[in-house]
PDB file of C-alpha atoms in Angstrom:
ATOM      1  CA  MET A   1      32.916  55.892  74.671  1.00  0.00           C
ATOM      2  CA  SER A   2      33.552  54.558  78.130  1.00  0.00           C
ATOM      3  CA  GLU A   3      35.817  56.220  80.701  1.00  0.00           C
ATOM      4  CA  GLN A   4      38.420  53.525  80.251  1.00  0.00           C
ATOM      5  CA  GLU A   5      38.465  54.102  76.486  1.00  0.00           C
ATOM      6  CA  GLN A   6      38.827  57.868  76.933  1.00  0.00           C
ATOM      7  CA  ARG A   7      41.974  57.641  79.089  1.00  0.00           C
ATOM      8  CA  PRO A   8      44.352  56.528  76.314  1.00  0.00           C
ATOM      9  CA  VAL A   9      42.974  59.288  74.098  1.00  0.00           C
ATOM     10  CA  ARG A  10      43.597  61.929  76.765  1.00  0.00           C
ATOM     11  CA  ALA A  11      47.093  60.624  77.420  1.00  0.00           C
ATOM     12  CA  GLU A  12      47.851  60.748  73.713  1.00  0.00           C
ATOM     13  CA  ARG A  13      46.418  64.272  73.401  1.00  0.00           C
ATOM     14  CA  TYR A  14      47.968  65.855  76.493  1.00  0.00           C
ATOM     15  CA  GLY A  15      51.160  63.808  76.764  1.00  0.00           C
ATOM     16  CA  PRO A  16      53.370  66.219  74.776  1.00  0.00           C
ATOM     17  CA  ILE A  17      52.031  69.179  76.764  1.00  0.00           C
ATOM     18  CA  LEU A  18      52.846  67.462  80.044  1.00  0.00           C
ATOM     19  CA  ASP A  19      56.321  66.557  78.802  1.00  0.00           C
ATOM     20  CA  LEU A  20      57.009  70.178  77.814  1.00  0.00           C
ATOM     21  CA  THR A  21      55.722  71.439  81.161  1.00  0.00           C
ATOM     22  CA  GLU A  22      57.937  69.038  83.057  1.00  0.00           C
ATOM     23  CA  ALA A  23      60.944  70.000  80.939  1.00  0.00           C
ATOM     24  CA  GLY A  24      60.201  73.689  81.542  1.00  0.00           C
ATOM     25  CA  LEU A  25      60.063  73.148  85.292  1.00  0.00           C
ATOM     26  CA  TRP A  26      63.429  71.395  85.222  1.00  0.00           C
ATOM     27  CA  ILE A  27      64.936  74.263  83.239  1.00  0.00           C
ATOM     28  CA  VAL A  28      63.557  76.821  85.718  1.00  0.00           C
ATOM     29  CA  LEU A  29      64.947  74.849  88.646  1.00  0.00           C
ATOM     30  CA  LEU A  30      68.326  74.596  86.920  1.00  0.00           C
ATOM     31  CA  VAL A  31      68.476  78.360  86.256  1.00  0.00           C
ATOM     32  CA  VAL A  32      67.403  79.235  89.803  1.00  0.00           C
ATOM     33  CA  GLY A  33      69.970  76.841  91.251  1.00  0.00           C
ATOM     34  CA  THR A  34      72.724  78.335  89.102  1.00  0.00           C
ATOM     35  CA  LEU A  35      71.823  81.881  90.163  1.00  0.00           C
ATOM     36  CA  VAL A  36      71.819  80.914  93.832  1.00  0.00           C
ATOM     37  CA  ALA A  37      75.223  79.221  93.479  1.00  0.00           C
ATOM     38  CA  LEU A  38      76.681  82.305  91.766  1.00  0.00           C
ATOM     39  CA  ALA A  39      75.310  84.585  94.483  1.00  0.00           C
ATOM     40  CA  VAL A  40      76.889  82.442  97.196  1.00  0.00           C
ATOM     41  CA  LEU A  41      80.205  82.436  95.311  1.00  0.00           C
ATOM     42  CA  ARG A  42      80.199  86.229  94.919  1.00  0.00           C
ATOM     43  CA  ASP A  43      79.363  86.692  98.590  1.00  0.00           C
ATOM     44  CA  SER A  44      82.212  84.386  99.563  1.00  0.00           C
ATOM     45  CA  GLU A  45      84.628  86.250  97.288  1.00  0.00           C
ATOM     46  CA  GLY A  46      83.483  89.553  98.796  1.00  0.00           C
ATOM     47  CA  ARG A  47      84.150  88.333 102.327  1.00  0.00           C
ATOM     48  CA  ASN A  48      87.558  87.032 101.313  1.00  0.00           C
ATOM     49  CA  ARG A  49      88.350  90.396  99.668  1.00  0.00           C
ATOM     50  CA  THR A  50      87.375  92.229 102.869  1.00  0.00           C
ATOM     51  CA  ARG A  51      89.626  89.989 104.916  1.00  0.00           C
ATOM     52  CA  ALA A  52      92.465  90.502 102.467  1.00  0.00           C
ATOM     53  CA  LEU A  53      92.149  94.281 102.734  1.00  0.00           C
ATOM     54  CA  ALA A  54      92.312  94.081 106.515  1.00  0.00           C
ATOM     55  CA  GLU A  55      95.655  92.284 106.468  1.00  0.00           C
ATOM     56  CA  PRO A  56      98.917  94.284 106.499  1.00  0.00           C
ATOM     57  CA  ALA A  57     100.229  94.980 103.018  1.00  0.00           C
ATOM     58  CA  PRO A  58     103.759  93.917 102.002  1.00  0.00           C
ATOM     59  CA  GLY A  59     106.441  96.223 103.303  1.00  0.00           C
ATOM     60  CA  GLY A  60     104.474  97.195 106.402  1.00  0.00           C
ATOM     61  CA  LEU A  61     102.071  99.542 104.601  1.00  0.00           C
ATOM     62  CA  ILE A  62      98.871 100.198 106.526  1.00  0.00           C
ATOM     63  CA  GLU A  63      95.973 100.528 104.091  1.00  0.00           C
ATOM     64  CA  ALA A  64      94.181 103.868 104.299  1.00  0.00           C
ATOM     65  CA  GLU A  65      90.836 102.048 104.378  1.00  0.00           C
ATOM     66  CA  ASN A  66      91.896 100.527 107.697  1.00  0.00           C
ATOM     67  CA  LEU A  67      92.377 103.917 109.372  1.00  0.00           C
ATOM     68  CA  PRO A  68      89.156 104.851 111.223  1.00  0.00           C
ATOM     69  CA  VAL A  69      87.720 108.285 110.481  1.00  0.00           C
ATOM     70  CA  ILE A  70      87.512 110.235 113.737  1.00  0.00           C
ATOM     71  CA  ALA A  71      86.127 113.500 112.396  1.00  0.00           C
ATOM     72  CA  LYS A  72      85.694 115.614 109.277  1.00  0.00           C
ATOM     73  CA  SER A  73      85.306 119.342 108.766  1.00  0.00           C
ATOM     74  CA  ARG A  74      81.943 118.620 107.127  1.00  0.00           C
ATOM     75  CA  ASP A  75      80.124 115.802 105.376  1.00  0.00           C
ATOM     76  CA  PHE A  76      82.224 115.397 102.218  1.00  0.00           C
ATOM     77  CA  THR A  77      82.645 112.040 100.465  1.00  0.00           C
ATOM     78  CA  PHE A  78      85.492 109.741 101.520  1.00  0.00           C
ATOM     79  CA  TRP A  79      85.281 106.307  99.943  1.00  0.00           C
ATOM     80  CA  LEU A  80      87.306 103.317  98.750  1.00  0.00           C
ATOM     81  CA  GLN A  81      87.908 103.856  95.033  1.00  0.00           C
ATOM     82  CA  PRO A  82      89.411 101.070  92.878  1.00  0.00           C
ATOM     83  CA  SER A  83      92.634 102.056  91.134  1.00  0.00           C
ATOM     84  CA  THR A  84      92.430  99.398  88.424  1.00  0.00           C
ATOM     85  CA  GLY A  85      91.391 102.049  85.907  1.00  0.00           C
ATOM     86  CA  PHE A  86      94.482 104.173  86.592  1.00  0.00           C
ATOM     87  CA  SER A  87      97.366 103.596  84.196  1.00  0.00           C
ATOM     88  CA  GLY A  88     100.081 105.679  85.859  1.00  0.00           C
ATOM     89  CA  GLY A  89     101.340 103.219  88.465  1.00  0.00           C
ATOM     90  CA  ASN A  90     100.416 100.721  91.159  1.00  0.00           C
ATOM     91  CA  TRP A  91      98.389 101.203  94.336  1.00  0.00           C
ATOM     92  CA  SER A  92      98.410  98.819  97.264  1.00  0.00           C
ATOM     93  CA  ALA A  93      95.403  96.460  97.207  1.00  0.00           C
ATOM     94  CA  ASP A  94      94.380  98.104  93.888  1.00  0.00           C
ATOM     95  CA  ALA A  95      92.524 100.933  95.628  1.00  0.00           C
ATOM     96  CA  HIS A  96      92.857 104.168  97.572  1.00  0.00           C
ATOM     97  CA  MET A  97      90.618 106.261  99.808  1.00  0.00           C
ATOM     98  CA  PHE A  98      89.295 109.101  97.667  1.00  0.00           C
ATOM     99  CA  ALA A  99      88.073 112.426  99.103  1.00  0.00           C
ATOM    100  CA  SER A 100      85.677 114.239  96.764  1.00  0.00           C
ATOM    101  CA  ASN A 101      83.210 117.115  97.074  1.00  0.00           C
ATOM    102  CA  THR A 102      85.943 118.823  99.059  1.00  0.00           C
ATOM    103  CA  ALA A 103      86.677 122.539  99.291  1.00  0.00           C
ATOM    104  CA  GLU A 104      89.603 124.616 100.469  1.00  0.00           C
ATOM    105  CA  GLY A 105      89.789 124.410 104.242  1.00  0.00           C
ATOM    106  CA  ASP A 106      88.271 120.924 104.514  1.00  0.00           C
ATOM    107  CA  TRP A 107      90.075 118.370 106.676  1.00  0.00           C
ATOM    108  CA  ILE A 108      89.778 114.795 107.869  1.00  0.00           C
ATOM    109  CA  ASP A 109      91.176 113.161 111.027  1.00  0.00           C
ATOM    110  CA  LEU A 110      92.289 109.527 110.792  1.00  0.00           C
ATOM    111  CA  GLN A 111      93.216 107.412 113.796  1.00  0.00           C
ATOM    112  CA  LEU A 112      96.602 105.697 113.644  1.00  0.00           C
ATOM    113  CA  PRO A 113      96.907 102.081 114.853  1.00  0.00           C
ATOM    114  CA  GLU A 114      97.755 101.539 118.489  1.00  0.00           C
ATOM    115  CA  ARG A 115     101.391 100.716 119.189  1.00  0.00           C
ATOM    116  CA  LYS A 116     104.078 100.979 121.854  1.00  0.00           C
ATOM    117  CA  PRO A 117     104.820 104.651 122.661  1.00  0.00           C
ATOM    118  CA  GLY A 118     108.004 105.955 121.143  1.00  0.00           C
ATOM    119  CA  ARG A 119     109.583 107.764 118.260  1.00  0.00           C
ATOM    120  CA  TYR A 120     108.633 106.586 114.773  1.00  0.00           C
ATOM    121  CA  SER A 121     109.494 107.420 111.190  1.00  0.00           C
ATOM    122  CA  ILE A 122     106.332 107.965 109.133  1.00  0.00           C
ATOM    123  CA  GLU A 123     105.816 107.805 105.369  1.00  0.00           C
ATOM    124  CA  LEU A 124     102.533 108.689 103.701  1.00  0.00           C
ATOM    125  CA  PHE A 125     101.495 107.321 100.308  1.00  0.00           C
ATOM    126  CA  MET A 126      98.976 109.433  98.404  1.00  0.00           C
ATOM    127  CA  THR A 127      97.697 110.018  94.866  1.00  0.00           C
ATOM    128  CA  LYS A 128      98.294 112.847  92.373  1.00  0.00           C
ATOM    129  CA  ALA A 129      95.846 113.968  89.672  1.00  0.00           C
ATOM    130  CA  ALA A 130      94.933 117.019  87.603  1.00  0.00           C
ATOM    131  CA  ASP A 131      92.044 117.984  89.884  1.00  0.00           C
ATOM    132  CA  TYR A 132      93.730 117.326  93.250  1.00  0.00           C
ATOM    133  CA  GLY A 133      94.653 120.043  95.723  1.00  0.00           C
ATOM    134  CA  ILE A 134      97.486 121.030  98.030  1.00  0.00           C
ATOM    135  CA  VAL A 135      97.271 119.388 101.440  1.00  0.00           C
ATOM    136  CA  GLU A 136      98.909 119.857 104.804  1.00  0.00           C
ATOM    137  CA  VAL A 137      99.484 116.746 106.910  1.00  0.00           C
ATOM    138  CA  SER A 138      99.658 116.933 110.714  1.00  0.00           C
ATOM    139  CA  ILE A 139     100.334 114.316 113.373  1.00  0.00           C
ATOM    140  CA  ASN A 140      98.780 114.949 116.790  1.00  0.00           C
ATOM    141  CA  GLY A 141      98.293 118.615 115.917  1.00  0.00           C
ATOM    142  CA  THR A 142     101.838 119.265 114.646  1.00  0.00           C
ATOM    143  CA  PRO A 143     102.232 120.028 110.900  1.00  0.00           C
ATOM    144  CA  ARG A 144     104.570 117.507 109.256  1.00  0.00           C
ATOM    145  CA  GLY A 145     104.477 118.490 105.603  1.00  0.00           C
ATOM    146  CA  THR A 146     102.705 120.326 102.789  1.00  0.00           C
ATOM    147  CA  PHE A 147     102.198 118.403  99.550  1.00  0.00           C
ATOM    148  CA  ASP A 148     101.066 119.558  96.131  1.00  0.00           C
ATOM    149  CA  LEU A 149      99.028 116.666  94.681  1.00  0.00           C
ATOM    150  CA  PHE A 150      98.572 118.153  91.206  1.00  0.00           C
ATOM    151  CA  SER A 151      99.620 115.998  88.241  1.00  0.00           C
ATOM    152  CA  GLY A 152      99.530 116.964  84.591  1.00  0.00           C
ATOM    153  CA  ARG A 153     100.351 113.401  83.480  1.00  0.00           C
ATOM    154  CA  GLY A 154      97.304 111.492  84.616  1.00  0.00           C
ATOM    155  CA  VAL A 155      96.622 109.768  87.923  1.00  0.00           C
ATOM    156  CA  LEU A 156      99.886 108.846  89.643  1.00  0.00           C
ATOM    157  CA  PRO A 157     100.988 107.440  93.007  1.00  0.00           C
ATOM    158  CA  THR A 158     103.128 109.907  94.946  1.00  0.00           C
ATOM    159  CA  GLY A 159     105.467 107.295  96.320  1.00  0.00           C
ATOM    160  CA  ALA A 160     106.684 107.765  99.882  1.00  0.00           C
ATOM    161  CA  LEU A 161     106.082 111.247 101.298  1.00  0.00           C
ATOM    162  CA  GLU A 162     108.338 111.701 104.305  1.00  0.00           C
ATOM    163  CA  LEU A 163     106.714 113.064 107.450  1.00  0.00           C
ATOM    164  CA  GLY A 164     109.923 112.700 109.443  1.00  0.00           C
ATOM    165  CA  ASP A 165     110.407 111.248 112.911  1.00  0.00           C
ATOM    166  CA  VAL A 166     107.395 111.694 115.163  1.00  0.00           C
ATOM    167  CA  GLN A 167     106.796 110.984 118.824  1.00  0.00           C
ATOM    168  CA  LEU A 168     103.683 108.789 119.132  1.00  0.00           C
ATOM    169  CA  GLY A 169     101.802 108.219 122.352  1.00  0.00           C
ATOM    170  CA  GLY A 170     100.792 104.728 121.294  1.00  0.00           C
ATOM    171  CA  ARG A 171      97.054 105.301 121.680  1.00  0.00           C
ATOM    172  CA  GLU A 172      94.720 107.874 120.133  1.00  0.00           C
ATOM    173  CA  ASP A 173      97.373 109.171 117.741  1.00  0.00           C
ATOM    174  CA  VAL A 174      95.720 111.208 114.972  1.00  0.00           C
ATOM    175  CA  MET A 175      96.742 112.166 111.470  1.00  0.00           C
ATOM    176  CA  ARG A 176      94.955 115.163 109.938  1.00  0.00           C
ATOM    177  CA  ILE A 177      94.919 115.871 106.216  1.00  0.00           C
ATOM    178  CA  ALA A 178      93.727 119.398 105.409  1.00  0.00           C
ATOM    179  CA  VAL A 179      93.164 120.980 101.995  1.00  0.00           C
ATOM    180  CA  ILE A 180      94.924 124.345 102.045  1.00  0.00           C
ATOM    181  CA  GLY A 181      94.997 125.403  98.396  1.00  0.00           C
ATOM    182  CA  LYS A 182      95.351 124.453  94.743  1.00  0.00           C
ATOM    183  CA  ASN A 183      98.045 124.409  92.100  1.00  0.00           C
ATOM    184  CA  PRO A 184      97.692 127.177  89.471  1.00  0.00           C
ATOM    185  CA  ASN A 185      97.460 124.507  86.780  1.00  0.00           C
ATOM    186  CA  ALA A 186      94.842 122.403  88.538  1.00  0.00           C
ATOM    187  CA  THR A 187      91.481 121.701  86.923  1.00  0.00           C
ATOM    188  CA  ALA A 188      88.057 121.724  88.566  1.00  0.00           C
ATOM    189  CA  PRO A 189      87.016 120.663  91.139  1.00  0.00           C
ATOM    190  CA  PHE A 190      90.576 121.502  92.347  1.00  0.00           C
ATOM    191  CA  PHE A 191      90.550 120.258  95.965  1.00  0.00           C
ATOM    192  CA  GLN A 192      90.229 116.466  95.855  1.00  0.00           C
ATOM    193  CA  PHE A 193      92.842 114.070  97.259  1.00  0.00           C
ATOM    194  CA  GLY A 194      93.529 110.349  97.609  1.00  0.00           C
ATOM    195  CA  ILE A 195      95.335 108.267 100.228  1.00  0.00           C
ATOM    196  CA  ASP A 196      96.810 104.844  99.523  1.00  0.00           C
ATOM    197  CA  GLY A 197      98.298 104.115 102.923  1.00  0.00           C
ATOM    198  CA  ILE A 198     100.824 104.949 105.608  1.00  0.00           C
ATOM    199  CA  ARG A 199     103.998 103.262 106.823  1.00  0.00           C
ATOM    200  CA  ILE A 200     105.097 103.614 110.460  1.00  0.00           C
ATOM    201  CA  ARG A 201     108.499 102.297 111.492  1.00  0.00           C
ATOM    202  CA  LYS A 202     110.727 102.688 114.523  1.00  0.00           C
ATOM    203  CA  ALA A 203     112.930 105.743 114.096  1.00  0.00           C
ATOM    204  CA  ALA A 204     116.618 105.103 113.605  1.00  0.00           C
ATOM    205  CA  PRO A 205     118.801 105.676 116.682  1.00  0.00           C
ATOM    206  CA  ALA A 206     120.353 109.110 116.960  1.00  0.00           C
ATOM    207  CA  ALA A 207     123.797 109.433 115.373  1.00  0.00           C
ATOM    208  CA  ASN A 208     125.365 110.229 118.761  1.00  0.00           C
ATOM    209  CA  GLY A 209     123.795 107.113 120.276  1.00  0.00           C
ATOM    210  CA  GLY A 210     121.646 109.174 122.615  1.00  0.00           C
ATOM    211  CA  ASP A 211     118.028 108.714 123.594  1.00  0.00           C
ATOM    212  CA  THR A 212     116.034 109.121 120.371  1.00  0.00           C
ATOM    213  CA  SER A 213     112.864 109.827 122.318  1.00  0.00           C
ATOM    214  CA  GLN A 214     114.456 113.147 123.310  1.00  0.00           C
ATOM    215  CA  ALA A 215     115.575 114.024 119.784  1.00  0.00           C
ATOM    216  CA  ALA A 216     114.540 117.400 118.487  1.00  0.00           C
ATOM    217  CA  PRO A 217     111.446 117.271 116.247  1.00  0.00           C
ATOM    218  CA  VAL A 218     111.897 117.482 112.496  1.00  0.00           C
ATOM    219  CA  ALA A 219     110.965 120.813 110.941  1.00  0.00           C
ATOM    220  CA  PRO A 220     107.231 120.964 110.112  1.00  0.00           C
ATOM    221  CA  GLU A 221     107.921 121.154 106.386  1.00  0.00           C
ATOM    222  CA  ALA A 222     110.273 118.158 106.322  1.00  0.00           C
ATOM    223  CA  GLY A 223     109.868 116.136 103.147  1.00  0.00           C
ATOM    224  CA  ALA A 224     107.305 118.587 101.806  1.00  0.00           C
ATOM    225  CA  LEU A 225     106.529 119.535  98.257  1.00  0.00           C
ATOM    226  CA  ARG A 226     105.806 123.220  98.615  1.00  0.00           C
ATOM    227  CA  PRO A 227     103.023 124.680  96.462  1.00  0.00           C
ATOM    228  CA  GLY A 228     104.300 124.890  92.923  1.00  0.00           C
ATOM    229  CA  ALA A 229     107.708 123.407  93.720  1.00  0.00           C
ATOM    230  CA  GLY A 230     108.364 120.073  92.065  1.00  0.00           C
ATOM    231  CA  ALA A 231     104.792 119.837  90.798  1.00  0.00           C
ATOM    232  CA  ASP A 232     103.962 118.753  87.270  1.00  0.00           C
ATOM    233  CA  ARG A 233     103.623 121.669  84.884  1.00  0.00           C
ATOM    234  CA  ALA A 234     101.916 120.061  81.904  1.00  0.00           C
ATOM    235  CA  PRO A 235      99.042 121.945  80.184  1.00  0.00           C
ATOM    236  CA  THR A 236      95.917 122.162  82.301  1.00  0.00           C
ATOM    237  CA  ASP A 237      93.862 119.992  79.958  1.00  0.00           C
ATOM    238  CA  ALA A 238      96.245 117.068  80.361  1.00  0.00           C
ATOM    239  CA  GLY A 239      95.556 114.192  82.701  1.00  0.00           C
ATOM    240  CA  LYS A 240      92.056 115.202  83.775  1.00  0.00           C
ATOM    241  CA  THR A 241      90.616 112.127  85.414  1.00  0.00           C
ATOM    242  CA  ARG A 242      87.217 112.872  86.872  1.00  0.00           C
TER     243      ARG A 242
END
């Protein structure tokens, strides 16, 4: 059989194989293209999410994840934990900064945003849970409140914790959160805590119309939940979250 006669035979024999190979290549290219498009979409969504977190939350709340960490007592974990799995309330931006692997005596210093020097009213928004500790909050070295973050009813937002009126220098203002103890009903590991955000607003003028910058400082324990006072007292096996 001549070469010319063999060509139709080869085409007839290998034609289906070539068609399948070509179809397979198209399928591979389609799958690869789809995966690349999905990766680009996820990356774009991630960047948009990061930008959204960096913007001020409604009501003037400053997200805890936007407060730079200046120092810690030691290398414990402090990370952005989603709150979508919590059923006890709402957290700004569906997340909070969660401190774990902490022990009594641990502390963290967070830098407050720069602003015009003056007297400001400060509210702190934290999280309560069965295995959270008692914390003391200080601004620029002055204690502003002690808060028992134990909850026997699951993971809950604390709402606004009043730190009172504070004189801020405008730059390099620091908030320290220190673990100072545990509730008697707390469950292991006892000393964790979470921070949703902080709200800083101009302090109201003094009632006598005087210079508010010279107003006497609020007592260190202003707005505090003292250990055991006002804390949830449900059985210790209730509301364990981690």
